[in-house]
Amino acid sequence: MDMQNRESLDPGYPDDSKGVHGGDIYRNPGCLDFSANINPLSMPPAVREAAAAGIEASVHYPDVFCTKLVQAIAAKEGVREDCIICGSGAADLIFALCLALKPRKALLTVPAFAEYEKALRCAGCEPEYYVLKEERGFQIGEDILERLKHSVEIFFLCNPNNPTGVLTPPPLLERIVKQCSDAGILLVSDECFLEFLREWERYSLKRFLGQAGIFVLKAFTKLYAMPGLRLGYGICTDTELLQKMHSCSQPWNVSLPAQYAGLAALREEEYVRRTREYLKQEKEYLLTGFQKLWIPVYGAAANYIFFRAGAGLYEQLRIRGILIRDCSNYKGLGAGYYRVAVRTHDENERLMKALREVYPEGLTGGSHTSGSARREMDER
C-alpha cells in the first residue's frame, strides 16, 4: 500500500481521545489563558446585559424554535428563516448533523477540530483522512480534489483551519465546491473563525448555497467572547436535512440567556470592526516577537497563531502562569506544535516575556515566520 493510501486510512498519530481542548482554566487556576481563541475585547456590555435579562426570564422554558433569534440571523445572513438552525454551540450542531445524515464514508483534513471525528464515529462512520503536510505549510493542495469522489458522503472543511490558522484560497475553494457538487457530497464549511478576517466574504461559502450541497457552520462563541453561553448556528438550503437535525436534537437545547445574548450580539457591528483592527495590530506584535526568537509560525489568519517550538514548552509556560494549547493530541501532529490566542497588548507582552525567558538565545534550529503566515497577515 502506498503512503497516500496508508495515510488516508490511518495517519497513525495521537488523537483527541481524552477530550482535551483549550480553555481548561478549571485544572489550571490562576493561569493567563492563551489556549482558547476568544475575542480579546471580551464580551460586549450589551451582550452581558442581555444574557442577564435571559436569566431573569429563565423561570420559563426557552423558545424551542428560537424564533426571534432565527429571524435576526436570517436577516443578517440574507437567507430564508427555514434555512437556519440554532444549537448549543457549533459542536452541538456537528453532532446533530452527523446523527441526522448517518454517513457511511466521510473525509476529514487532519489536523482539524476533533469534534468532527467524534460526531462521525458516534453516528457509526469511520472517516478517512487527508493529511495536511508541514512541508506545504499545512495548506490544502489541489490533490484534495482526487479524494472527493462519489463514495464520500460528507466533507468537513474548516476555514481558516483550527488549529493551524491556515486559509484555503478562494480559487481552490471554488473547485472544491464544484467537485463536491458533482460527486453529491455534503460540504460542511466551518466558518466559526472566519469573521475575524476583514475580507471574510471572499472565503465564505455562503454565496454557493443553493448551487451545491453546503452546510455553513457558525458560532457566537469566539467572535463575541461568549463560549460559556454556548450558541451556534448553521445555514443550509436543504430544509429536509435541517428537520432531521431537529429530530436528532434534544428540545430546548438553546437556553434563554444564550438566545437573548445572541440577539444582542447581532447588533454589535462596531464591536466587530474594532475587533478586526485590534487583532491586526496585536498579531503583528506577536509575529514580530516570534520572528525575533526564530520560532516558526505556520498560520495566523484568524485570532490565533500556530507555531512549532521545543517539546515541553507547554509546561515551561504553565509554571510561569501562562496556559497555551499543546496541539500534540491532534491527529496529524506530534510533540512541539502549539497554538496561542491573540489577547490584549499587556497580556501579549507577558507571553513574549515568558518566551524570551524560555528561549533567551532564540529557538535553536528555528526559522523566521513563514512567508504564508506573513502574507495572510498582509492580506487581512
mmCIF file of C-alpha atoms in Angstrom:
data_model
loop_
_atom_site.group_PDB
_atom_site.id
_atom_site.type_symbol
_atom_site.label_atom_id
_atom_site.label_comp_id
_atom_site.label_asym_id
_atom_site.label_seq_id
_atom_site.Cartn_x
_atom_site.Cartn_y
_atom_site.Cartn_z
ATOM 1 C CA MET A 1 0.000 0.000 0.000
ATOM 2 C CA ASP A 2 1.440 3.409 -0.960
ATOM 3 C CA MET A 3 1.968 6.224 1.546
ATOM 4 C CA GLN A 4 -1.015 8.304 0.418
ATOM 5 C CA ASN A 5 -3.494 5.438 0.803
ATOM 6 C CA ARG A 6 -1.982 4.374 4.098
ATOM 7 C CA GLU A 7 -2.418 7.894 5.482
ATOM 8 C CA SER A 8 -5.957 8.069 4.143
ATOM 9 C CA LEU A 9 -6.889 5.095 6.314
ATOM 10 C CA ASP A 10 -4.957 5.877 9.474
ATOM 11 C CA PRO A 11 -2.380 8.622 9.914
ATOM 12 C CA GLY A 12 -1.083 6.816 12.979
ATOM 13 C CA TYR A 13 -0.738 9.975 15.045
ATOM 14 C CA PRO A 14 -2.047 10.887 18.505
ATOM 15 C CA ASP A 15 -5.740 11.646 18.686
ATOM 16 C CA ASP A 16 -8.025 13.590 20.980
ATOM 17 C CA SER A 17 -9.368 10.525 22.760
ATOM 18 C CA LYS A 18 -9.100 12.201 26.165
ATOM 19 C CA GLY A 19 -11.242 15.138 25.059
ATOM 20 C CA VAL A 20 -8.526 17.710 25.673
ATOM 21 C CA HIS A 21 -9.363 21.189 24.409
ATOM 22 C CA GLY A 22 -8.212 24.704 25.093
ATOM 23 C CA GLY A 23 -9.618 26.843 27.886
ATOM 24 C CA ASP A 24 -9.086 24.356 30.716
ATOM 25 C CA ILE A 25 -8.772 27.011 33.415
ATOM 26 C CA TYR A 26 -10.506 24.701 35.883
ATOM 27 C CA ARG A 27 -7.456 22.451 36.203
ATOM 28 C CA ASN A 28 -5.083 25.394 35.819
ATOM 29 C CA PRO A 29 -6.465 28.057 38.155
ATOM 30 C CA GLY A 30 -4.786 31.438 38.085
ATOM 31 C CA CYS A 31 -3.142 30.935 34.684
ATOM 32 C CA LEU A 32 -3.405 33.533 31.945
ATOM 33 C CA ASP A 33 -5.282 31.620 29.255
ATOM 34 C CA PHE A 34 -3.860 31.774 25.733
ATOM 35 C CA SER A 35 -5.204 28.295 24.960
ATOM 36 C CA ALA A 36 -8.768 29.335 23.972
ATOM 37 C CA ASN A 37 -9.272 31.509 20.898
ATOM 38 C CA ILE A 38 -11.653 34.080 22.347
ATOM 39 C CA ASN A 39 -12.052 37.727 21.306
ATOM 40 C CA PRO A 40 -9.556 39.747 23.425
ATOM 41 C CA LEU A 41 -12.024 42.652 23.684
ATOM 42 C CA SER A 42 -14.216 40.450 25.913
ATOM 43 C CA MET A 43 -17.996 40.130 25.799
ATOM 44 C CA PRO A 44 -19.726 43.372 24.760
ATOM 45 C CA PRO A 45 -21.561 45.058 27.664
ATOM 46 C CA ALA A 46 -24.898 44.931 25.822
ATOM 47 C CA VAL A 47 -24.493 41.176 25.365
ATOM 48 C CA ARG A 48 -23.775 40.731 29.084
ATOM 49 C CA GLU A 49 -26.896 42.727 29.928
ATOM 50 C CA ALA A 50 -28.989 40.683 27.519
ATOM 51 C CA ALA A 51 -27.704 37.411 28.997
ATOM 52 C CA ALA A 52 -28.599 38.697 32.478
ATOM 53 C CA ALA A 53 -32.099 39.503 31.243
ATOM 54 C CA GLY A 54 -32.250 35.966 29.902
ATOM 55 C CA ILE A 55 -31.502 34.647 33.366
ATOM 56 C CA GLU A 56 -34.426 36.672 34.752
ATOM 57 C CA ALA A 57 -36.641 35.172 32.046
ATOM 58 C CA SER A 58 -35.422 31.649 32.754
ATOM 59 C CA VAL A 59 -38.364 30.886 35.017
ATOM 60 C CA HIS A 60 -39.875 29.885 31.652
ATOM 61 C CA TYR A 61 -38.723 27.281 29.124
ATOM 62 C CA PRO A 62 -36.730 28.653 26.213
ATOM 63 C CA ASP A 63 -38.426 29.057 22.832
ATOM 64 C CA VAL A 64 -37.750 25.638 21.333
ATOM 65 C CA PHE A 65 -37.766 27.184 17.840
ATOM 66 C CA CYS A 66 -35.502 30.159 18.757
ATOM 67 C CA THR A 67 -37.960 32.224 16.721
ATOM 68 C CA LYS A 68 -36.658 35.755 17.306
ATOM 69 C CA LEU A 69 -33.038 34.659 17.083
ATOM 70 C CA VAL A 70 -33.634 32.762 13.842
ATOM 71 C CA GLN A 71 -35.386 35.799 12.358
ATOM 72 C CA ALA A 72 -32.461 38.042 13.295
ATOM 73 C CA ILE A 73 -29.847 35.618 11.961
ATOM 74 C CA ALA A 74 -31.754 35.172 8.687
ATOM 75 C CA ALA A 75 -31.932 38.955 8.242
ATOM 76 C CA LYS A 76 -28.193 39.327 8.940
ATOM 77 C CA GLU A 77 -27.223 36.498 6.608
ATOM 78 C CA GLY A 78 -29.722 37.366 3.875
ATOM 79 C CA VAL A 79 -31.305 33.908 3.760
ATOM 80 C CA ARG A 80 -34.742 32.440 4.439
ATOM 81 C CA GLU A 81 -35.627 31.665 8.041
ATOM 82 C CA ASP A 82 -36.200 27.987 7.259
ATOM 83 C CA CYS A 83 -32.531 27.764 6.200
ATOM 84 C CA ILE A 84 -31.319 28.472 9.752
ATOM 85 C CA ILE A 85 -30.809 26.040 12.616
ATOM 86 C CA CYS A 86 -29.537 27.008 16.076
ATOM 87 C CA GLY A 87 -27.699 24.881 18.581
ATOM 88 C CA SER A 88 -25.835 24.862 21.852
ATOM 89 C CA GLY A 89 -22.580 25.871 20.198
ATOM 90 C CA ALA A 90 -21.153 24.672 16.894
ATOM 91 C CA ALA A 91 -20.257 21.281 18.405
ATOM 92 C CA ASP A 92 -23.925 20.578 19.159
ATOM 93 C CA LEU A 93 -24.788 21.149 15.505
ATOM 94 C CA ILE A 94 -21.902 18.974 14.284
ATOM 95 C CA PHE A 95 -23.236 16.048 16.296
ATOM 96 C CA ALA A 96 -26.836 16.667 15.210
ATOM 97 C CA LEU A 97 -25.754 16.846 11.569
ATOM 98 C CA CYS A 98 -23.844 13.569 11.683
ATOM 99 C CA LEU A 99 -26.657 11.789 13.509
ATOM 100 C CA ALA A 100 -29.196 13.095 11.008
ATOM 101 C CA LEU A 101 -27.152 12.197 7.936
ATOM 102 C CA LYS A 102 -25.597 8.950 9.221
ATOM 103 C CA PRO A 103 -22.942 8.925 6.502
ATOM 104 C CA ARG A 104 -21.105 5.719 5.709
ATOM 105 C CA LYS A 105 -17.991 7.437 4.396
ATOM 106 C CA ALA A 106 -16.554 10.837 5.291
ATOM 107 C CA LEU A 107 -13.367 12.739 4.531
ATOM 108 C CA LEU A 108 -11.577 14.893 7.092
ATOM 109 C CA THR A 109 -8.474 17.007 6.885
ATOM 110 C CA VAL A 110 -6.074 16.437 9.761
ATOM 111 C CA PRO A 111 -5.114 18.164 11.915
ATOM 112 C CA ALA A 112 -8.517 19.772 12.450
ATOM 113 C CA PHE A 113 -11.209 20.230 15.095
ATOM 114 C CA ALA A 114 -11.568 16.864 16.863
ATOM 115 C CA GLU A 115 -15.356 17.048 17.213
ATOM 116 C CA TYR A 116 -15.856 16.265 13.512
ATOM 117 C CA GLU A 117 -14.428 12.807 14.001
ATOM 118 C CA LYS A 118 -16.110 12.247 17.359
ATOM 119 C CA ALA A 119 -19.506 13.088 15.889
ATOM 120 C CA LEU A 120 -18.960 10.891 12.843
ATOM 121 C CA ARG A 121 -17.926 7.932 14.982
ATOM 122 C CA CYS A 122 -20.994 8.432 17.182
ATOM 123 C CA ALA A 123 -23.056 8.110 14.005
ATOM 124 C CA GLY A 124 -21.269 4.880 13.059
ATOM 125 C CA CYS A 125 -18.995 6.371 10.411
ATOM 126 C CA GLU A 126 -15.288 5.550 10.006
ATOM 127 C CA PRO A 127 -13.739 8.672 8.435
ATOM 128 C CA GLU A 128 -10.814 8.805 6.048
ATOM 129 C CA TYR A 129 -8.124 11.459 6.287
ATOM 130 C CA TYR A 130 -6.396 13.970 4.095
ATOM 131 C CA VAL A 131 -3.176 14.774 5.970
ATOM 132 C CA LEU A 132 -2.050 18.398 5.909
ATOM 133 C CA LYS A 133 1.726 18.411 5.418
ATOM 134 C CA GLU A 134 4.183 20.588 7.286
ATOM 135 C CA GLU A 135 6.337 20.912 4.164
ATOM 136 C CA ARG A 136 3.326 22.516 2.463
ATOM 137 C CA GLY A 137 2.786 24.878 5.372
ATOM 138 C CA PHE A 138 -0.252 22.762 6.362
ATOM 139 C CA GLN A 139 -2.054 24.096 3.276
ATOM 140 C CA ILE A 140 -4.680 22.025 1.453
ATOM 141 C CA GLY A 141 -3.423 21.147 -2.023
ATOM 142 C CA GLU A 142 -5.115 20.528 -5.365
ATOM 143 C CA ASP A 143 -4.811 16.805 -4.680
ATOM 144 C CA ILE A 144 -7.757 17.112 -2.275
ATOM 145 C CA LEU A 145 -9.965 17.032 -5.378
ATOM 146 C CA GLU A 146 -8.827 13.471 -6.118
ATOM 147 C CA ARG A 147 -10.129 12.375 -2.723
ATOM 148 C CA LEU A 148 -13.586 13.906 -3.178
ATOM 149 C CA LYS A 149 -15.209 11.037 -5.032
ATOM 150 C CA HIS A 150 -18.790 9.765 -5.207
ATOM 151 C CA SER A 151 -18.189 7.295 -2.369
ATOM 152 C CA VAL A 152 -17.608 10.180 0.073
ATOM 153 C CA GLU A 153 -20.865 11.485 1.548
ATOM 154 C CA ILE A 154 -19.651 14.366 3.714
ATOM 155 C CA PHE A 155 -16.520 16.523 3.822
ATOM 156 C CA PHE A 156 -15.668 18.871 6.683
ATOM 157 C CA LEU A 157 -13.638 21.937 5.697
ATOM 158 C CA CYS A 158 -12.582 24.364 8.422
ATOM 159 C CA ASN A 159 -11.518 27.747 7.028
ATOM 160 C CA PRO A 160 -9.341 29.124 8.480
ATOM 161 C CA ASN A 161 -8.357 25.759 9.806
ATOM 162 C CA ASN A 162 -8.231 25.034 13.516
ATOM 163 C CA PRO A 163 -5.563 24.635 14.901
ATOM 164 C CA THR A 164 -3.247 25.636 12.033
ATOM 165 C CA GLY A 165 -4.750 29.072 11.290
ATOM 166 C CA VAL A 166 -4.226 28.490 7.551
ATOM 167 C CA LEU A 167 -6.717 29.708 4.941
ATOM 168 C CA THR A 168 -7.810 27.794 1.867
ATOM 169 C CA PRO A 169 -7.625 30.287 -1.045
ATOM 170 C CA PRO A 170 -10.831 31.207 -2.942
ATOM 171 C CA PRO A 171 -9.847 29.601 -6.293
ATOM 172 C CA LEU A 172 -9.340 26.225 -4.627
ATOM 173 C CA LEU A 173 -12.497 26.700 -2.548
ATOM 174 C CA GLU A 174 -14.485 27.135 -5.747
ATOM 175 C CA ARG A 175 -13.014 23.956 -7.217
ATOM 176 C CA ILE A 176 -13.813 22.057 -4.031
ATOM 177 C CA VAL A 177 -17.417 23.310 -4.161
ATOM 178 C CA LYS A 178 -17.763 22.146 -7.768
ATOM 179 C CA GLN A 179 -16.166 18.775 -7.069
ATOM 180 C CA CYS A 180 -18.427 18.159 -4.068
ATOM 181 C CA SER A 181 -21.482 19.237 -6.067
ATOM 182 C CA ASP A 182 -20.600 16.918 -8.964
ATOM 183 C CA ALA A 183 -19.986 13.999 -6.592
ATOM 184 C CA GLY A 184 -23.082 14.614 -4.435
ATOM 185 C CA ILE A 185 -21.008 15.295 -1.307
ATOM 186 C CA LEU A 186 -22.317 17.448 1.528
ATOM 187 C CA LEU A 187 -19.662 20.105 2.096
ATOM 188 C CA VAL A 188 -19.614 21.391 5.668
ATOM 189 C CA SER A 189 -17.902 24.778 5.721
ATOM 190 C CA ASP A 190 -16.854 25.533 9.289
ATOM 191 C CA GLU A 191 -16.595 29.328 9.360
ATOM 192 C CA CYS A 192 -16.547 29.837 13.127
ATOM 193 C CA PHE A 193 -13.324 31.874 12.921
ATOM 194 C CA LEU A 194 -13.857 33.437 9.519
ATOM 195 C CA GLU A 195 -15.472 36.705 10.584
ATOM 196 C CA PHE A 196 -12.328 37.719 12.456
ATOM 197 C CA LEU A 197 -10.973 38.486 8.965
ATOM 198 C CA ARG A 198 -11.668 41.869 7.419
ATOM 199 C CA GLU A 199 -12.208 40.259 3.987
ATOM 200 C CA TRP A 200 -14.105 37.249 5.245
ATOM 201 C CA GLU A 201 -16.736 37.359 2.477
ATOM 202 C CA ARG A 202 -14.121 36.234 -0.083
ATOM 203 C CA TYR A 203 -13.737 32.957 1.787
ATOM 204 C CA SER A 204 -17.288 32.235 2.886
ATOM 205 C CA LEU A 205 -19.140 29.524 1.007
ATOM 206 C CA LYS A 206 -22.495 31.098 1.828
ATOM 207 C CA ARG A 207 -22.611 32.530 -1.687
ATOM 208 C CA PHE A 208 -22.804 28.972 -3.069
ATOM 209 C CA LEU A 209 -25.842 27.975 -1.016
ATOM 210 C CA GLY A 210 -28.485 26.526 -3.300
ATOM 211 C CA GLN A 211 -25.930 25.767 -6.009
ATOM 212 C CA ALA A 212 -24.419 22.812 -4.164
ATOM 213 C CA GLY A 213 -24.931 20.711 -1.054
ATOM 214 C CA ILE A 214 -23.394 23.073 1.502
ATOM 215 C CA PHE A 215 -23.842 23.448 5.238
ATOM 216 C CA VAL A 216 -22.261 26.637 6.638
ATOM 217 C CA LEU A 217 -21.395 26.385 10.321
ATOM 218 C CA LYS A 218 -21.025 29.491 12.508
ATOM 219 C CA ALA A 219 -20.801 30.303 16.209
ATOM 220 C CA PHE A 220 -21.131 33.266 18.533
ATOM 221 C CA THR A 221 -18.559 31.649 20.824
ATOM 222 C CA LYS A 222 -15.299 33.166 19.599
ATOM 223 C CA LEU A 223 -16.202 36.459 17.954
ATOM 224 C CA TYR A 224 -18.428 37.712 20.781
ATOM 225 C CA ALA A 225 -16.394 36.121 23.607
ATOM 226 C CA MET A 226 -19.316 34.107 24.987
ATOM 227 C CA PRO A 227 -18.158 30.446 24.976
ATOM 228 C CA GLY A 228 -19.823 29.725 28.312
ATOM 229 C CA LEU A 229 -23.235 30.628 26.903
ATOM 230 C CA ARG A 230 -22.978 28.033 24.089
ATOM 231 C CA LEU A 231 -24.583 29.334 20.900
ATOM 232 C CA GLY A 232 -24.014 28.425 17.272
ATOM 233 C CA TYR A 233 -25.995 28.177 14.075
ATOM 234 C CA GLY A 234 -25.994 26.519 10.697
ATOM 235 C CA ILE A 235 -27.171 27.700 7.280
ATOM 236 C CA CYS A 236 -28.369 25.203 4.684
ATOM 237 C CA THR A 237 -30.956 25.285 1.917
ATOM 238 C CA ASP A 238 -31.709 21.572 2.413
ATOM 239 C CA THR A 239 -34.625 22.122 4.789
ATOM 240 C CA GLU A 240 -35.345 18.395 4.954
ATOM 241 C CA LEU A 241 -31.868 17.843 6.398
ATOM 242 C CA LEU A 242 -32.434 20.602 8.943
ATOM 243 C CA GLN A 243 -35.689 18.952 10.026
ATOM 244 C CA LYS A 244 -33.823 15.675 10.530
ATOM 245 C CA MET A 245 -31.270 17.544 12.631
ATOM 246 C CA HIS A 246 -34.069 18.953 14.788
ATOM 247 C CA SER A 247 -35.382 15.425 15.317
ATOM 248 C CA CYS A 248 -31.897 14.303 16.448
ATOM 249 C CA SER A 249 -31.512 17.152 18.933
ATOM 250 C CA GLN A 250 -32.939 17.497 22.400
ATOM 251 C CA PRO A 251 -35.650 20.125 22.777
ATOM 252 C CA TRP A 252 -34.770 23.437 24.435
ATOM 253 C CA ASN A 253 -31.090 22.970 23.512
ATOM 254 C CA VAL A 254 -30.542 26.746 23.351
ATOM 255 C CA SER A 255 -31.043 28.453 26.711
ATOM 256 C CA LEU A 256 -32.841 31.760 27.150
ATOM 257 C CA PRO A 257 -29.631 33.590 28.228
ATOM 258 C CA ALA A 258 -27.968 32.343 25.037
ATOM 259 C CA GLN A 259 -30.909 33.380 22.847
ATOM 260 C CA TYR A 260 -31.052 36.842 24.413
ATOM 261 C CA ALA A 261 -27.289 37.259 24.153
ATOM 262 C CA GLY A 262 -27.295 36.167 20.512
ATOM 263 C CA LEU A 263 -29.924 38.765 19.601
ATOM 264 C CA ALA A 264 -27.832 41.486 21.229
ATOM 265 C CA ALA A 265 -24.597 40.266 19.648
ATOM 266 C CA LEU A 266 -26.017 40.522 16.137
ATOM 267 C CA ARG A 267 -26.311 44.280 16.652
ATOM 268 C CA GLU A 268 -22.642 44.719 17.625
ATOM 269 C CA GLU A 269 -21.281 45.860 14.261
ATOM 270 C CA GLU A 270 -18.885 48.487 15.665
ATOM 271 C CA TYR A 271 -17.528 45.949 18.162
ATOM 272 C CA VAL A 272 -16.718 43.565 15.317
ATOM 273 C CA ARG A 273 -14.983 46.315 13.347
ATOM 274 C CA ARG A 274 -12.858 47.268 16.379
ATOM 275 C CA THR A 275 -12.023 43.616 16.951
ATOM 276 C CA ARG A 276 -10.602 43.218 13.460
ATOM 277 C CA GLU A 277 -8.457 46.329 13.758
ATOM 278 C CA TYR A 278 -7.209 45.346 17.197
ATOM 279 C CA LEU A 279 -6.295 41.839 16.065
ATOM 280 C CA LYS A 280 -4.329 43.161 13.099
ATOM 281 C CA GLN A 281 -2.205 45.293 15.410
ATOM 282 C CA GLU A 282 -1.649 42.656 18.078
ATOM 283 C CA LYS A 283 -0.958 39.821 15.643
ATOM 284 C CA GLU A 284 1.753 41.947 14.075
ATOM 285 C CA TYR A 285 3.286 42.451 17.527
ATOM 286 C CA LEU A 286 3.253 38.732 18.279
ATOM 287 C CA LEU A 287 4.507 37.670 14.846
ATOM 288 C CA THR A 288 7.401 40.095 15.132
ATOM 289 C CA GLY A 289 8.221 38.643 18.547
ATOM 290 C CA PHE A 290 8.118 35.077 17.231
ATOM 291 C CA GLN A 291 10.342 36.076 14.342
ATOM 292 C CA LYS A 292 12.965 37.576 16.675
ATOM 293 C CA LEU A 293 13.021 34.325 18.640
ATOM 294 C CA TRP A 294 13.327 32.244 15.436
ATOM 295 C CA ILE A 295 10.118 30.387 16.259
ATOM 296 C CA PRO A 296 8.488 29.142 13.022
ATOM 297 C CA VAL A 297 4.864 30.200 12.555
ATOM 298 C CA TYR A 298 2.629 28.405 10.041
ATOM 299 C CA GLY A 299 -0.712 30.192 10.197
ATOM 300 C CA ALA A 300 -2.191 33.322 11.734
ATOM 301 C CA ALA A 301 -5.247 34.129 9.634
ATOM 302 C CA ALA A 302 -7.772 34.424 12.476
ATOM 303 C CA ASN A 303 -7.371 35.304 16.154
ATOM 304 C CA TYR A 304 -4.721 32.690 16.929
ATOM 305 C CA ILE A 305 -1.192 31.726 15.901
ATOM 306 C CA PHE A 306 0.017 28.185 15.191
ATOM 307 C CA PHE A 307 3.725 27.503 15.622
ATOM 308 C CA ARG A 308 6.393 24.924 16.356
ATOM 309 C CA ALA A 309 8.830 25.107 19.249
ATOM 310 C CA GLY A 310 10.616 22.798 21.653
ATOM 311 C CA ALA A 311 8.881 19.867 23.289
ATOM 312 C CA GLY A 312 7.891 20.781 26.824
ATOM 313 C CA LEU A 313 7.054 24.424 26.104
ATOM 314 C CA TYR A 314 3.531 23.949 27.444
ATOM 315 C CA GLU A 315 4.803 23.022 30.892
ATOM 316 C CA GLN A 316 7.545 25.673 30.890
ATOM 317 C CA LEU A 317 4.939 28.369 30.268
ATOM 318 C CA ARG A 318 2.403 26.844 32.629
ATOM 319 C CA ILE A 319 4.795 27.106 35.574
ATOM 320 C CA ARG A 320 5.176 30.772 34.594
ATOM 321 C CA GLY A 321 1.396 31.185 34.882
ATOM 322 C CA ILE A 322 0.582 31.058 31.160
ATOM 323 C CA LEU A 323 -1.637 28.431 29.539
ATOM 324 C CA ILE A 324 -1.163 27.681 25.825
ATOM 325 C CA ARG A 325 -2.695 24.989 23.627
ATOM 326 C CA ASP A 326 -0.459 21.942 23.306
ATOM 327 C CA CYS A 327 -1.504 20.569 19.904
ATOM 328 C CA SER A 328 0.262 17.207 20.219
ATOM 329 C CA ASN A 329 -3.072 15.401 20.670
ATOM 330 C CA TYR A 330 -4.388 16.492 17.258
ATOM 331 C CA LYS A 331 -4.325 13.822 14.570
ATOM 332 C CA GLY A 332 -1.525 14.659 12.166
ATOM 333 C CA LEU A 333 0.616 16.400 14.775
ATOM 334 C CA GLY A 334 3.079 15.379 17.470
ATOM 335 C CA ALA A 335 5.112 16.957 20.237
ATOM 336 C CA GLY A 336 6.292 20.512 19.678
ATOM 337 C CA TYR A 337 3.244 22.060 17.958
ATOM 338 C CA TYR A 338 1.365 24.796 19.779
ATOM 339 C CA ARG A 339 -1.375 27.383 19.345
ATOM 340 C CA VAL A 340 -1.828 30.685 21.145
ATOM 341 C CA ALA A 341 -4.723 33.110 21.049
ATOM 342 C CA VAL A 342 -4.191 36.804 20.385
ATOM 343 C CA ARG A 343 -5.027 38.612 23.610
ATOM 344 C CA THR A 344 -4.704 42.168 24.938
ATOM 345 C CA HIS A 345 -1.421 44.000 24.456
ATOM 346 C CA ASP A 346 -0.406 43.726 28.120
ATOM 347 C CA GLU A 347 -1.141 40.013 28.072
ATOM 348 C CA ASN A 348 0.687 39.536 24.770
ATOM 349 C CA GLU A 349 3.701 41.304 26.260
ATOM 350 C CA ARG A 350 3.611 38.893 29.178
ATOM 351 C CA LEU A 351 3.596 35.939 26.770
ATOM 352 C CA MET A 352 6.574 37.292 24.834
ATOM 353 C CA LYS A 353 8.488 37.955 28.063
ATOM 354 C CA ALA A 354 7.923 34.344 29.132
ATOM 355 C CA LEU A 355 9.024 33.029 25.728
ATOM 356 C CA ARG A 356 12.219 35.087 25.954
ATOM 357 C CA GLU A 357 12.874 33.520 29.350
ATOM 358 C CA VAL A 358 12.438 30.022 27.899
ATOM 359 C CA TYR A 359 14.489 30.800 24.768
ATOM 360 C CA PRO A 360 16.965 33.553 25.776
ATOM 361 C CA GLU A 361 19.078 32.871 22.660
ATOM 362 C CA GLY A 362 16.111 32.155 20.428
ATOM 363 C CA LEU A 363 14.883 28.728 19.346
ATOM 364 C CA THR A 364 17.862 26.654 18.243
ATOM 365 C CA GLY A 365 17.235 25.365 14.758
ATOM 366 C CA GLY A 366 14.199 27.600 14.311
ATOM 367 C CA SER A 367 13.418 29.811 11.361
ATOM 368 C CA HIS A 368 11.653 33.077 10.677
ATOM 369 C CA THR A 369 7.894 33.391 10.463
ATOM 370 C CA SER A 370 6.715 31.548 7.382
ATOM 371 C CA GLY A 371 6.038 33.577 4.274
ATOM 372 C CA SER A 372 2.480 32.262 4.058
ATOM 373 C CA ALA A 373 1.671 33.425 7.592
ATOM 374 C CA ARG A 374 3.065 36.899 6.895
ATOM 375 C CA ARG A 375 1.223 37.125 3.567
ATOM 376 C CA GLU A 376 -2.039 36.176 5.264
ATOM 377 C CA MET A 377 -1.455 38.994 7.743
ATOM 378 C CA ASP A 378 -0.828 41.467 4.924
ATOM 379 C CA GLU A 379 -3.950 40.391 3.032
ATOM 380 C CA ARG A 380 -6.155 40.668 6.103
#
